[in-house]
Coordinates of C-alpha atoms in Angstrom, one line a residue:
X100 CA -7.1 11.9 39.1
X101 CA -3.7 10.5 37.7
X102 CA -4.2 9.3 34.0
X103 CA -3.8 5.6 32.9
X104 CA -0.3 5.1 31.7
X105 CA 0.5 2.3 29.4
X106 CA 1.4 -0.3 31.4
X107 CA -2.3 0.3 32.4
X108 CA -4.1 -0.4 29.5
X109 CA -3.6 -4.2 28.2
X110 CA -5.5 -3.5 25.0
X111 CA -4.8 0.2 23.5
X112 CA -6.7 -0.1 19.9
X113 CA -10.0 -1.6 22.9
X114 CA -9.5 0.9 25.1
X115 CA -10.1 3.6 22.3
X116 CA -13.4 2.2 20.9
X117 CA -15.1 1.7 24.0
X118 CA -14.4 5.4 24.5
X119 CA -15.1 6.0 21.0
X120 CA -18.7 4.1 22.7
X121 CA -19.1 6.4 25.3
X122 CA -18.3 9.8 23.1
X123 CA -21.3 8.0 21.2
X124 CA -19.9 6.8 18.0
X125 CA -22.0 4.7 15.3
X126 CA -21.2 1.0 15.5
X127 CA -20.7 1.6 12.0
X128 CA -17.9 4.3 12.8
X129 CA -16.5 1.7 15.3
X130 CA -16.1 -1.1 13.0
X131 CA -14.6 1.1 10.6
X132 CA -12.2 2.2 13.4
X133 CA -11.7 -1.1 14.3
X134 CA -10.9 -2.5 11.1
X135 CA -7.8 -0.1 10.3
X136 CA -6.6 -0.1 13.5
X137 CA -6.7 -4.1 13.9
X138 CA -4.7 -4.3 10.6
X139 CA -2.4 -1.8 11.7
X140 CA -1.5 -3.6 14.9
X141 CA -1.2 -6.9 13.0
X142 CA 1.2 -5.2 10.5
X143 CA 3.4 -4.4 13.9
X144 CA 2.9 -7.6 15.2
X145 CA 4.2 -9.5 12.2
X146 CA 8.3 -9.1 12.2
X147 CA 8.1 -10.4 8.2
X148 CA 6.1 -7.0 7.7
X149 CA 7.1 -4.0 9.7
X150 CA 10.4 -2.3 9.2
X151 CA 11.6 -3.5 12.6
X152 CA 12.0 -7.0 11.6
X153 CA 10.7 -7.8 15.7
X154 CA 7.2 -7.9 16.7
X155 CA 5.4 -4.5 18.1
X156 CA 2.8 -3.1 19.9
X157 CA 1.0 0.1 19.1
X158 CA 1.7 1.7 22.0
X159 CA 5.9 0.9 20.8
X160 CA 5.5 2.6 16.8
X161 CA 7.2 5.2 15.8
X162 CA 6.4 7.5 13.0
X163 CA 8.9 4.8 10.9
X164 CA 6.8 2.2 11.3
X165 CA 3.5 4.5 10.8
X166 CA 4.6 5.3 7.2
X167 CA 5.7 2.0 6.5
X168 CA 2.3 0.9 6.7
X169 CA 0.8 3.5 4.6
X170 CA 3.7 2.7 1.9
X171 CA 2.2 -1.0 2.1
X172 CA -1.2 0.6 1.3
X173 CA 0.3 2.2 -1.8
X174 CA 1.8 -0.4 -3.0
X175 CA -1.3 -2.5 -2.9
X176 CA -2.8 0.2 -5.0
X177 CA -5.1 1.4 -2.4
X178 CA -6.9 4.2 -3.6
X179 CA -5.5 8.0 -2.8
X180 CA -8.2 8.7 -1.1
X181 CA -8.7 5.6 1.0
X182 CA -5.2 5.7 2.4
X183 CA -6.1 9.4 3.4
X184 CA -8.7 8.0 5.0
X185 CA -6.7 5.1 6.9
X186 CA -4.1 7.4 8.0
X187 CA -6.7 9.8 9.7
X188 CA -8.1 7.2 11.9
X189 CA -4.8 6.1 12.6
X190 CA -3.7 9.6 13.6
X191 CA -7.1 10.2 15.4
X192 CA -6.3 7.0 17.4
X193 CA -2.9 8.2 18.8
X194 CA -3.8 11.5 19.3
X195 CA -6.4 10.8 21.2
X196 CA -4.3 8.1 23.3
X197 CA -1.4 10.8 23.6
X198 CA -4.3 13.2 25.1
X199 CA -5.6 11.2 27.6
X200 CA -2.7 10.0 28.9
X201 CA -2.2 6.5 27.9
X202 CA 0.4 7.1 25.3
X203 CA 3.2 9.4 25.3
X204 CA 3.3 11.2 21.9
X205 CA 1.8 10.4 18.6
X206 CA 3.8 9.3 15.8
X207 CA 1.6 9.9 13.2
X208 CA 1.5 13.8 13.6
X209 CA 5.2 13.7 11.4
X210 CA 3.6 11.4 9.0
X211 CA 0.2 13.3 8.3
X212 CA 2.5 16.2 7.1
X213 CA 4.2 14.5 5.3
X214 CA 1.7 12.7 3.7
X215 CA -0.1 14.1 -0.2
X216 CA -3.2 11.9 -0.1
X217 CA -5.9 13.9 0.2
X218 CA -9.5 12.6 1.7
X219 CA -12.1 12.5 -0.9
X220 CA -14.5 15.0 -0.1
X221 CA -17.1 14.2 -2.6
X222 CA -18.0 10.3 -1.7
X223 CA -20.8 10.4 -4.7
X224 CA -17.5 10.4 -6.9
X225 CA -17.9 7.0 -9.3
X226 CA -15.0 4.5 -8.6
X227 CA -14.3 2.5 -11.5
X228 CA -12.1 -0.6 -11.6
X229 CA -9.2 -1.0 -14.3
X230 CA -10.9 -4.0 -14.8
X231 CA -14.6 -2.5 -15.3
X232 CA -13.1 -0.3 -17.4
X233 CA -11.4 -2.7 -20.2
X234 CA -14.6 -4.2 -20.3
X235 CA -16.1 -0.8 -21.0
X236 CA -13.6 -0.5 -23.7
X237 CA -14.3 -4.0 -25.2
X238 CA -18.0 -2.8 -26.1
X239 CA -17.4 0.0 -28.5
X240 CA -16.9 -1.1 -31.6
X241 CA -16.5 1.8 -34.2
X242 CA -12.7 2.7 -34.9
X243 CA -13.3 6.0 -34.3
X244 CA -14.9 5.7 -31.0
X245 CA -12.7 3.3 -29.6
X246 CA -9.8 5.5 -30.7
X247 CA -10.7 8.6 -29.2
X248 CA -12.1 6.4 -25.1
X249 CA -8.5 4.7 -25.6
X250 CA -6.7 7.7 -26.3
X251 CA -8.7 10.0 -23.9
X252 CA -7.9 7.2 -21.2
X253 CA -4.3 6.6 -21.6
X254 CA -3.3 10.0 -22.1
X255 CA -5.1 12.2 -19.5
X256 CA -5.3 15.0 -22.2
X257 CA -8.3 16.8 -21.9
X258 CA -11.3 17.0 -24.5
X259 CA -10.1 20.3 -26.0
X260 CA -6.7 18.7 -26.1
X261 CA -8.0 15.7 -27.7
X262 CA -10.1 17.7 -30.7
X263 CA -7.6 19.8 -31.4
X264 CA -4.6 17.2 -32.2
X265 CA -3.7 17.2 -36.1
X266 CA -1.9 14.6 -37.8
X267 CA 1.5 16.5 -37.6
X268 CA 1.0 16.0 -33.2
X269 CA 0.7 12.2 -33.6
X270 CA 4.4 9.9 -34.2
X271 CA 4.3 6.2 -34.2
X272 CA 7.1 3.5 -34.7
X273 CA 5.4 2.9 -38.3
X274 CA 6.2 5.6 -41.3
X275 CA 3.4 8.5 -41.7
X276 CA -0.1 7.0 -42.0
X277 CA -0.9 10.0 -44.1
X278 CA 0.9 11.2 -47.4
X279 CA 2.3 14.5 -47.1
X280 CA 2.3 15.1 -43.7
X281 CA 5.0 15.4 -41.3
X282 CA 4.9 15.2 -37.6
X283 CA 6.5 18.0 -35.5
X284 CA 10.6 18.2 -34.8
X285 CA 9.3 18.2 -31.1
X286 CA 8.7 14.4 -31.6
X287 CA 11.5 13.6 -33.6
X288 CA 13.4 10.9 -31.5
X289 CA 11.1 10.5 -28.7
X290 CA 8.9 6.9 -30.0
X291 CA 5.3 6.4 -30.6
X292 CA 4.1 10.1 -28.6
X293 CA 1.6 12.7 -29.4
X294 CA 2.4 16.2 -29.0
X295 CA -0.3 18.5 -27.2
X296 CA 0.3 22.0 -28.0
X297 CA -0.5 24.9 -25.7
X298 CA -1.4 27.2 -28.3
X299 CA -4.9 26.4 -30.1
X300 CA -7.9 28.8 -28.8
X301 CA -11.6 28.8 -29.5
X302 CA -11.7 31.6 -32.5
X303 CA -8.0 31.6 -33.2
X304 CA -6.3 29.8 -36.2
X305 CA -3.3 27.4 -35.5
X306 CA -1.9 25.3 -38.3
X307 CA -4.1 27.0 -40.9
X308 CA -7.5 26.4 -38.9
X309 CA -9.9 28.4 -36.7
X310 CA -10.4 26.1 -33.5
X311 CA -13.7 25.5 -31.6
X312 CA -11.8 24.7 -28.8
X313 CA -9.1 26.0 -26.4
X314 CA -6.0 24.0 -25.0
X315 CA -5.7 24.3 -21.4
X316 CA -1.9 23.4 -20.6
X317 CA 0.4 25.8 -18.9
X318 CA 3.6 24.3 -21.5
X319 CA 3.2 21.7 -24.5
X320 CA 3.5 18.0 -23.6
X321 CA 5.1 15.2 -25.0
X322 CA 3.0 11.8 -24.1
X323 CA 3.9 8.8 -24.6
X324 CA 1.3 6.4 -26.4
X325 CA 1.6 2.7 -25.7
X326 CA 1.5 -0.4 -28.3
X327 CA -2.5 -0.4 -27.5
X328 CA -2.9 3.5 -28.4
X329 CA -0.6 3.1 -31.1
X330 CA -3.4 0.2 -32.1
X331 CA -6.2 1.8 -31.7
X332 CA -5.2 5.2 -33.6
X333 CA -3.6 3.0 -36.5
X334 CA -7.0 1.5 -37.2
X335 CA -9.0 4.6 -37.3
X336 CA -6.7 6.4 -39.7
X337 CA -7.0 3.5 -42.1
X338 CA -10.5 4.4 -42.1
X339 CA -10.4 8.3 -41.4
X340 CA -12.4 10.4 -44.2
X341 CA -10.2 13.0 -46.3
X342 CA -10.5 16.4 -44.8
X343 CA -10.5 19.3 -46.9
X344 CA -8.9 21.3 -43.8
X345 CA -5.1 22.3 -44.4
X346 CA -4.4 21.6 -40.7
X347 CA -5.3 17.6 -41.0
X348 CA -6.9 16.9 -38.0
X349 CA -6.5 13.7 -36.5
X350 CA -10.3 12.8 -35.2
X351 CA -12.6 14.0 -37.6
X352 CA -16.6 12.8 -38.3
X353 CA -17.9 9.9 -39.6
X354 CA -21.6 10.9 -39.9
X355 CA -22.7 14.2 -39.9
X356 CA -20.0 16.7 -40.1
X357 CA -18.4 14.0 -42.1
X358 CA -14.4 15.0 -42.8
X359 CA -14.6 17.9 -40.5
X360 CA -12.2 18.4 -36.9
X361 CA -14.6 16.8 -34.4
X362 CA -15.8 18.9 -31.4
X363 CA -16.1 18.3 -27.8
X364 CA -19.7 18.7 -28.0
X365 CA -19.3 15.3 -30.4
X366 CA -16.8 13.9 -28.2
X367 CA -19.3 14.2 -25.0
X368 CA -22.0 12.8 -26.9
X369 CA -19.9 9.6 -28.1
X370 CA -18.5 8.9 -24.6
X371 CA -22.0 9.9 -23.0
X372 CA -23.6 7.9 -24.9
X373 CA -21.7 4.6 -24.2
X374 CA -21.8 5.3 -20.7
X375 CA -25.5 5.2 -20.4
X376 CA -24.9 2.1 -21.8
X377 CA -23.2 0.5 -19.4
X378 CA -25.4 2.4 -16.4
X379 CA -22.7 5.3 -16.0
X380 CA -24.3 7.5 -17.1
X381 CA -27.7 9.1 -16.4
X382 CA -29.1 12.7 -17.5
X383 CA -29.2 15.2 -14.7
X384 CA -26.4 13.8 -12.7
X385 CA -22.9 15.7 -11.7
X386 CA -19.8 14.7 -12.8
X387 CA -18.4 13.2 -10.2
X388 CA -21.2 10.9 -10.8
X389 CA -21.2 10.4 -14.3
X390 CA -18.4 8.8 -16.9
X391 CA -17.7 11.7 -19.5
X392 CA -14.5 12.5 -21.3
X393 CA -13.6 14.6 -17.3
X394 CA -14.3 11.5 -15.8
X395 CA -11.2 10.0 -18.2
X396 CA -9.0 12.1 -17.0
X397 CA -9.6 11.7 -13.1
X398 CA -9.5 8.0 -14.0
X399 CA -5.8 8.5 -15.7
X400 CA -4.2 10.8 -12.6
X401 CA -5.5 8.4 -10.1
X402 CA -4.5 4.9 -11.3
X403 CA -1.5 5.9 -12.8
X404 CA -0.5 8.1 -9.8
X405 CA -0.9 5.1 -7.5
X406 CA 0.9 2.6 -9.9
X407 CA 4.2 4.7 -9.9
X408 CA 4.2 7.2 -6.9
X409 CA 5.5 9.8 -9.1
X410 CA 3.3 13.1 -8.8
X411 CA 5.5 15.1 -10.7
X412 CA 5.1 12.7 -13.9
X413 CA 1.4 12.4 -13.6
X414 CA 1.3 16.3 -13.5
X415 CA 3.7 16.8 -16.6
X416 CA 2.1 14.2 -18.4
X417 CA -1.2 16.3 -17.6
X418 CA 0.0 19.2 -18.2
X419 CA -0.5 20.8 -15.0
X420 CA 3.2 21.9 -14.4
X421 CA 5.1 24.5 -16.0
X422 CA 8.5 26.5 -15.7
X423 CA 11.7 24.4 -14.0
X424 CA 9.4 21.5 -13.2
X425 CA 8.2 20.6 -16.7
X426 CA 12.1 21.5 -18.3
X427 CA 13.3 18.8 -16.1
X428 CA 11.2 16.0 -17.3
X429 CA 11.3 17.4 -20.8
X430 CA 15.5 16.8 -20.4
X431 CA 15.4 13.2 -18.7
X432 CA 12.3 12.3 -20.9
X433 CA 13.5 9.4 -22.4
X434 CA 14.8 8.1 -19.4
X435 CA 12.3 8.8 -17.0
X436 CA 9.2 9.8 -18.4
X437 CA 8.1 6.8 -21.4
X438 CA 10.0 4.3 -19.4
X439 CA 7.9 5.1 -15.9
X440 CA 4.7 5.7 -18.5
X441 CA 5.3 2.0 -20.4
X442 CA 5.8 -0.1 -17.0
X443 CA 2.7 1.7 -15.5
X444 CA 0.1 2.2 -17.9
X445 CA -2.6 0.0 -17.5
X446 CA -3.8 -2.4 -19.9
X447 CA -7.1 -1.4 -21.6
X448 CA -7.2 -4.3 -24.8

């Protein structure tokens, strides 16, 4: 029996789901079909949307058109995941149409390749809002608390990272908060930054101090801290207890352990705790479920990764890059990486 050709089938994105009906798909799988698929062909029908300028069917897009419509998706800050997720259905739809008959090829087999959004495969992971997030922020009120969620979430760096930063790592655009201590030569020129080092490593000393924690970056970073970071840190060190440690660590206790480097442990415990608080947090639970200090971190790659496109800076500013990769950004730093940081960072204050 000859397959349908195109001119055959009046309504493609129909014809699929009431196949999609007989290879007995969930009406809930349908209408999730449906949705993306619909929106698709109304993107191809609109000439003020699609690259073409002239309305289309789906049976007429080619793999131009296809990513297009994913680039819309990103720049409505559509979640990594969830344009992984759009594109599948959308490259399930024409592959299946190419099989069958109905369709010729399918143009989204170019674009899948192509394509670095990943599908999340862990959908207990907890989505939280920028929004939902500055509200978070809004309801801790102890200077050093707020310093180290802000910091935590506009830098990326990782707990370690965080408890190990001295007051030498830190420059901002006012002189040195603390007498007597200089900041690195690495930040010399570079703007309100903080310097995460490489080195420290539980049991080793670095700046005249035996760490509890390790540093985790392939090469040291240079990140660039905003006017709310900046903020945030200024108020805490106008507060921060002397420390009788020769390295000057930047967070240090309040309470118990009073003058001395905070540890992660501590860290966990302060962000854990606030979590709870606002119901994002319960005992027992993973951590793609729970909001700790990891949790941060996810948060930081994934809206800033969606807000500029830019893998590469979102993994330097990380640290996740070494070698070639991480000398580039360090040469064009200041005039790639603060000025794609400052017109991307979200707004936590």
């Amino acid at each position: 029996m000859a397959a349908e050709r195109p001119a055959d089938v009046e309504d493609p994105v129909g014809y699929f789901l009431q196949d999609m009906t007989y290879h007995g798909k969930t009406d809930r799988t349908r209408g999730a079909y449906e949705r993306v698929l619909r929106e698709f062909e109304s993107f191809l029908g609109d000439p003020s949307r699609n690259p073409t300028g002239t309305a289309k069917s789906v049976d007429d897009a080619s793999h131009r058109d296809c990513m297009a419509w994913i680039h819309t998706l990103r720049n409505r800050a559509v979640a990594p995941s969830t344009v992984a997720t759009y594109a599948s259905y959308l490259h399930r739809f024409y592959a299946y149409m190419a099989q069958v008959g109905v369709f010729d090829s399918n143009p989204m087999g170019l674009v899948m390749e192509e394509m670095d959004e990943k599908i999340d495969s862990n959908p207990a992971r907890r989505e939280v809002s920028v929004s939902q997030m500055r509200e978070f922020v809004r309801d801790i009120r102890h200077p050093l608390e707020h310093a180290l969620v802000v910091t935590l979430l506009k830098t990326g760096m990782r707990v370690g990272e965080l408890c190990n930063l001295d007051l030498r790592d830190l420059s901002l655009s006012v002189d040195t908060p603390v007498d007597g201590v200089s900041t690195r030569a690495a930040l010399d020129g570079r703007g309100p930054s903080v310097y995460v080092s490489s080195e420290p490593s539980v049991g080793m000393a670095t700046n005249g101090e035996t760490r509890t924690a390790s540093n985790k970056r392939k090469r040291s970073t240079v990140v660039p801290v905003d006017d709310e970071v900046e903020t945030v840190l200024l108020r805490w060190l106008a507060i921060r207890p002397d420390t009788e440690s020769p390295a000057e660590p930047l967070f240090v206790g309040t309470s118990s352990g009073w003058g001395t480097r905070l540890t992660p442990d501590a860290v966990h415990h302060i962000v854990t705790s606030h979590a709870a608080d606002a119901g994002w947090y319960r005992r027992g639970g993973d951590r793609e479920e729970n909001v700790t200090p990891h949790y941060f971190r996810h948060f930081f790659t994934t809206h800033l990764r969606d807000r500029t496109g830019d893998r590469g800076i979102v993994k330097y500013l990380r640290g996740d890059v070494a070698g070639d990769i991480i000398d580039t950004y360090t040469h064009n730093w200041g005039d790639r990486v603060r000025e794609t940081y400052e017109s991307n960072i979200y707004s936590l204050l």
